[in-house]
């Protein structure tokens, strides 16, 4: 029975990811979750008390996976500049991934305090990795530089998500060039 419940919970989270990546947070409704999973709407409420609860659990499940991929890419890179480049490239590479798209949709939405806090904590972990690399480059304010660098990444993510005129690869190369030239102390 517990295994069945856990499978249904996973199916609900997967349906939530799809809805978020297709239509943003407005698309994430309990009727839509019920329809996608074939569960009764009342059953959806047995698993999650609110949309915020669905979002919060997605953050707990998906953010660490996503952050771990970025961390792995950075760990494989030699030297501070290569780590920064890996940080930018990996995040932009993950844009097409449904988990990442759900994360972006969640980040852009109005959330309750608990979910926002979880997102901040997960982002904080990513930012800590880049702060260290910027410190190695000799930045006297590596945390500020990291926040600005993440702003470039976020802008590139939005541009790719919007299906801008430029090819995603062009956007990625521009973001990498801007961050690498812009991170020189």
mmCIF file of C-alpha atoms in Angstrom:
data_model
loop_
_atom_site.group_PDB
_atom_site.id
_atom_site.type_symbol
_atom_site.label_atom_id
_atom_site.label_comp_id
_atom_site.label_asym_id
_atom_site.label_seq_id
_atom_site.Cartn_x
_atom_site.Cartn_y
_atom_site.Cartn_z
ATOM 1 C CA UNK A 1 0.000 0.000 0.000
ATOM 2 C CA UNK A 2 2.785 2.428 0.925
ATOM 3 C CA UNK A 3 4.546 1.632 -2.347
ATOM 4 C CA UNK A 4 1.343 2.340 -4.299
ATOM 5 C CA UNK A 5 0.952 5.705 -2.504
ATOM 6 C CA UNK A 6 4.544 6.601 -3.231
ATOM 7 C CA UNK A 7 4.041 5.757 -6.931
ATOM 8 C CA UNK A 8 0.927 7.930 -7.060
ATOM 9 C CA UNK A 9 2.777 10.769 -5.324
ATOM 10 C CA UNK A 10 5.620 10.463 -7.894
ATOM 11 C CA UNK A 11 3.048 10.455 -10.735
ATOM 12 C CA UNK A 12 1.471 13.628 -9.301
ATOM 13 C CA UNK A 13 4.869 15.340 -9.078
ATOM 14 C CA UNK A 14 5.676 14.317 -12.645
ATOM 15 C CA UNK A 15 2.317 15.666 -13.844
ATOM 16 C CA UNK A 16 3.027 18.892 -11.920
ATOM 17 C CA UNK A 17 6.411 19.198 -13.697
ATOM 18 C CA UNK A 18 4.740 18.803 -17.091
ATOM 19 C CA UNK A 19 2.013 21.324 -16.297
ATOM 20 C CA UNK A 20 4.543 23.855 -15.014
ATOM 21 C CA UNK A 21 6.855 23.456 -17.995
ATOM 22 C CA UNK A 22 3.938 23.707 -20.450
ATOM 23 C CA UNK A 23 1.967 26.548 -18.932
ATOM 24 C CA UNK A 24 3.700 27.981 -15.888
ATOM 25 C CA UNK A 25 2.155 28.154 -12.445
ATOM 26 C CA UNK A 26 -1.354 29.046 -13.719
ATOM 27 C CA UNK A 27 -1.485 25.625 -15.401
ATOM 28 C CA UNK A 28 -0.804 23.838 -12.103
ATOM 29 C CA UNK A 29 -4.306 23.184 -10.771
ATOM 30 C CA UNK A 30 -5.766 20.245 -8.867
ATOM 31 C CA UNK A 31 -8.299 19.459 -11.643
ATOM 32 C CA UNK A 32 -5.419 19.390 -14.163
ATOM 33 C CA UNK A 33 -3.351 17.147 -11.850
ATOM 34 C CA UNK A 34 -6.328 14.818 -11.428
ATOM 35 C CA UNK A 35 -6.890 14.679 -15.188
ATOM 36 C CA UNK A 36 -3.191 14.005 -15.956
ATOM 37 C CA UNK A 37 -2.882 11.211 -13.416
ATOM 38 C CA UNK A 38 -6.355 9.695 -13.738
ATOM 39 C CA UNK A 39 -6.958 10.230 -10.019
ATOM 40 C CA UNK A 40 -10.104 11.727 -8.563
ATOM 41 C CA UNK A 41 -9.679 15.349 -7.511
ATOM 42 C CA UNK A 42 -10.414 14.332 -3.915
ATOM 43 C CA UNK A 43 -7.487 11.885 -4.130
ATOM 44 C CA UNK A 44 -5.133 14.696 -5.130
ATOM 45 C CA UNK A 45 -6.087 16.465 -1.884
ATOM 46 C CA UNK A 46 -5.101 13.341 0.065
ATOM 47 C CA UNK A 47 -1.518 13.850 -1.131
ATOM 48 C CA UNK A 48 -1.266 17.649 -1.163
ATOM 49 C CA UNK A 49 -3.234 20.211 0.806
ATOM 50 C CA UNK A 50 -2.572 23.033 -1.675
ATOM 51 C CA UNK A 51 -0.760 24.072 -4.844
ATOM 52 C CA UNK A 52 1.935 25.585 -2.626
ATOM 53 C CA UNK A 53 2.470 22.142 -1.046
ATOM 54 C CA UNK A 54 2.976 20.605 -4.522
ATOM 55 C CA UNK A 55 5.440 23.362 -5.410
ATOM 56 C CA UNK A 56 7.269 22.978 -2.100
ATOM 57 C CA UNK A 57 7.736 19.247 -2.617
ATOM 58 C CA UNK A 58 8.921 19.783 -6.202
ATOM 59 C CA UNK A 59 11.513 22.221 -4.834
ATOM 60 C CA UNK A 60 12.671 19.648 -2.292
ATOM 61 C CA UNK A 61 12.926 16.901 -4.917
ATOM 62 C CA UNK A 62 14.130 18.752 -8.031
ATOM 63 C CA UNK A 63 16.360 21.574 -6.828
ATOM 64 C CA UNK A 64 18.961 19.275 -5.254
ATOM 65 C CA UNK A 65 19.109 17.130 -8.437
ATOM 66 C CA UNK A 66 19.543 20.219 -10.582
ATOM 67 C CA UNK A 67 22.108 21.786 -8.227
ATOM 68 C CA UNK A 68 24.038 18.475 -8.091
ATOM 69 C CA UNK A 69 24.370 18.484 -11.895
ATOM 70 C CA UNK A 70 25.797 22.008 -11.810
ATOM 71 C CA UNK A 71 28.094 21.033 -8.927
ATOM 72 C CA UNK A 72 29.349 17.948 -10.815
ATOM 73 C CA UNK A 73 30.089 20.039 -13.915
ATOM 74 C CA UNK A 74 32.017 22.558 -11.801
ATOM 75 C CA UNK A 75 33.946 19.852 -9.938
ATOM 76 C CA UNK A 76 35.088 18.367 -13.265
ATOM 77 C CA UNK A 77 36.431 21.748 -14.435
ATOM 78 C CA UNK A 78 40.008 22.714 -13.641
ATOM 79 C CA UNK A 79 40.637 26.226 -12.362
ATOM 80 C CA UNK A 80 38.376 29.058 -11.278
ATOM 81 C CA UNK A 81 37.541 30.371 -14.764
ATOM 82 C CA UNK A 82 36.662 26.894 -16.034
ATOM 83 C CA UNK A 83 34.425 26.390 -12.975
ATOM 84 C CA UNK A 84 32.587 29.644 -13.713
ATOM 85 C CA UNK A 85 32.146 28.643 -17.348
ATOM 86 C CA UNK A 86 30.831 25.197 -16.304
ATOM 87 C CA UNK A 87 28.403 26.893 -13.871
ATOM 88 C CA UNK A 88 26.944 29.055 -16.646
ATOM 89 C CA UNK A 89 26.927 26.386 -19.372
ATOM 90 C CA UNK A 90 25.352 23.658 -17.228
ATOM 91 C CA UNK A 91 22.503 25.872 -16.052
ATOM 92 C CA UNK A 92 21.731 26.933 -19.625
ATOM 93 C CA UNK A 93 22.061 23.359 -20.892
ATOM 94 C CA UNK A 94 19.429 22.270 -18.366
ATOM 95 C CA UNK A 95 16.860 24.790 -19.639
ATOM 96 C CA UNK A 96 15.242 22.198 -21.926
ATOM 97 C CA UNK A 97 14.948 19.696 -19.068
ATOM 98 C CA UNK A 98 11.439 19.496 -17.607
ATOM 99 C CA UNK A 99 12.761 19.620 -14.053
ATOM 100 C CA UNK A 100 14.587 22.835 -14.819
ATOM 101 C CA UNK A 101 11.580 24.323 -16.600
ATOM 102 C CA UNK A 102 9.425 23.531 -13.595
ATOM 103 C CA UNK A 103 12.025 25.126 -11.334
ATOM 104 C CA UNK A 104 12.060 28.268 -13.523
ATOM 105 C CA UNK A 105 8.255 28.452 -13.510
ATOM 106 C CA UNK A 106 8.262 28.041 -9.736
ATOM 107 C CA UNK A 107 10.956 30.690 -9.263
ATOM 108 C CA UNK A 108 8.966 33.166 -11.329
ATOM 109 C CA UNK A 109 5.733 32.648 -9.412
ATOM 110 C CA UNK A 110 4.212 34.080 -6.300
ATOM 111 C CA UNK A 111 4.884 31.532 -3.593
ATOM 112 C CA UNK A 112 4.267 31.290 0.097
ATOM 113 C CA UNK A 113 7.133 31.906 2.506
ATOM 114 C CA UNK A 114 8.031 28.241 3.044
ATOM 115 C CA UNK A 115 8.457 27.458 -0.650
ATOM 116 C CA UNK A 116 10.333 30.712 -1.264
ATOM 117 C CA UNK A 117 12.695 29.882 1.589
ATOM 118 C CA UNK A 118 13.463 26.442 0.099
ATOM 119 C CA UNK A 119 14.213 28.005 -3.281
ATOM 120 C CA UNK A 120 16.466 30.607 -1.661
ATOM 121 C CA UNK A 121 18.334 27.887 0.235
ATOM 122 C CA UNK A 122 18.858 25.810 -2.919
ATOM 123 C CA UNK A 123 19.980 28.858 -4.902
ATOM 124 C CA UNK A 124 22.219 29.758 -1.972
ATOM 125 C CA UNK A 125 24.014 26.423 -2.358
ATOM 126 C CA UNK A 126 24.660 27.119 -6.045
ATOM 127 C CA UNK A 127 25.797 30.656 -5.321
ATOM 128 C CA UNK A 128 28.208 29.415 -2.606
ATOM 129 C CA UNK A 129 29.970 27.278 -5.248
ATOM 130 C CA UNK A 130 30.503 30.255 -7.510
ATOM 131 C CA UNK A 131 31.529 32.590 -4.657
ATOM 132 C CA UNK A 132 34.472 30.295 -3.962
ATOM 133 C CA UNK A 133 35.618 30.351 -7.618
ATOM 134 C CA UNK A 134 35.308 34.145 -7.739
ATOM 135 C CA UNK A 135 37.312 34.380 -4.518
ATOM 136 C CA UNK A 136 40.041 32.289 -6.164
ATOM 137 C CA UNK A 137 40.134 34.811 -9.014
ATOM 138 C CA UNK A 138 40.883 37.516 -6.458
ATOM 139 C CA UNK A 139 37.524 39.283 -6.157
ATOM 140 C CA UNK A 140 37.272 41.406 -3.038
ATOM 141 C CA UNK A 141 33.449 41.088 -3.116
ATOM 142 C CA UNK A 142 32.888 37.560 -4.467
ATOM 143 C CA UNK A 143 29.328 37.298 -3.078
ATOM 144 C CA UNK A 144 28.197 40.455 -4.879
ATOM 145 C CA UNK A 145 29.941 39.313 -8.084
ATOM 146 C CA UNK A 146 28.201 35.907 -7.747
ATOM 147 C CA UNK A 147 24.758 37.515 -7.440
ATOM 148 C CA UNK A 148 25.393 39.653 -10.530
ATOM 149 C CA UNK A 149 26.734 36.639 -12.438
ATOM 150 C CA UNK A 150 23.581 34.691 -11.554
ATOM 151 C CA UNK A 151 21.589 37.634 -12.917
ATOM 152 C CA UNK A 152 23.278 37.132 -16.299
ATOM 153 C CA UNK A 153 22.435 33.405 -16.145
ATOM 154 C CA UNK A 154 18.798 34.143 -15.186
ATOM 155 C CA UNK A 155 18.465 36.624 -18.067
ATOM 156 C CA UNK A 156 19.889 34.035 -20.492
ATOM 157 C CA UNK A 157 17.514 31.368 -19.128
ATOM 158 C CA UNK A 158 14.530 33.683 -19.670
ATOM 159 C CA UNK A 159 15.722 34.516 -23.190
ATOM 160 C CA UNK A 160 16.011 30.811 -24.079
ATOM 161 C CA UNK A 161 12.659 30.040 -22.415
ATOM 162 C CA UNK A 162 10.931 32.790 -24.400
ATOM 163 C CA UNK A 163 12.170 31.244 -27.638
ATOM 164 C CA UNK A 164 14.035 34.450 -28.530
ATOM 165 C CA UNK A 165 15.220 35.108 -32.085
ATOM 166 C CA UNK A 166 18.745 33.960 -31.229
ATOM 167 C CA UNK A 167 19.574 30.271 -31.151
ATOM 168 C CA UNK A 168 19.990 28.936 -27.558
ATOM 169 C CA UNK A 169 23.643 28.180 -28.347
ATOM 170 C CA UNK A 170 24.214 31.834 -29.326
ATOM 171 C CA UNK A 171 22.624 32.978 -26.056
ATOM 172 C CA UNK A 172 24.793 30.512 -24.099
ATOM 173 C CA UNK A 173 28.003 31.690 -25.806
ATOM 174 C CA UNK A 174 27.086 35.347 -25.162
ATOM 175 C CA UNK A 175 26.352 34.623 -21.481
ATOM 176 C CA UNK A 176 29.634 32.699 -21.069
ATOM 177 C CA UNK A 177 31.629 35.494 -22.764
ATOM 178 C CA UNK A 178 29.941 38.159 -20.631
ATOM 179 C CA UNK A 179 30.502 36.319 -17.365
ATOM 180 C CA UNK A 180 34.109 35.374 -18.106
ATOM 181 C CA UNK A 181 35.107 38.842 -19.268
ATOM 182 C CA UNK A 182 33.007 40.400 -16.535
ATOM 183 C CA UNK A 183 34.505 38.329 -13.728
ATOM 184 C CA UNK A 184 38.016 39.714 -14.166
ATOM 185 C CA UNK A 185 38.733 41.639 -10.949
#
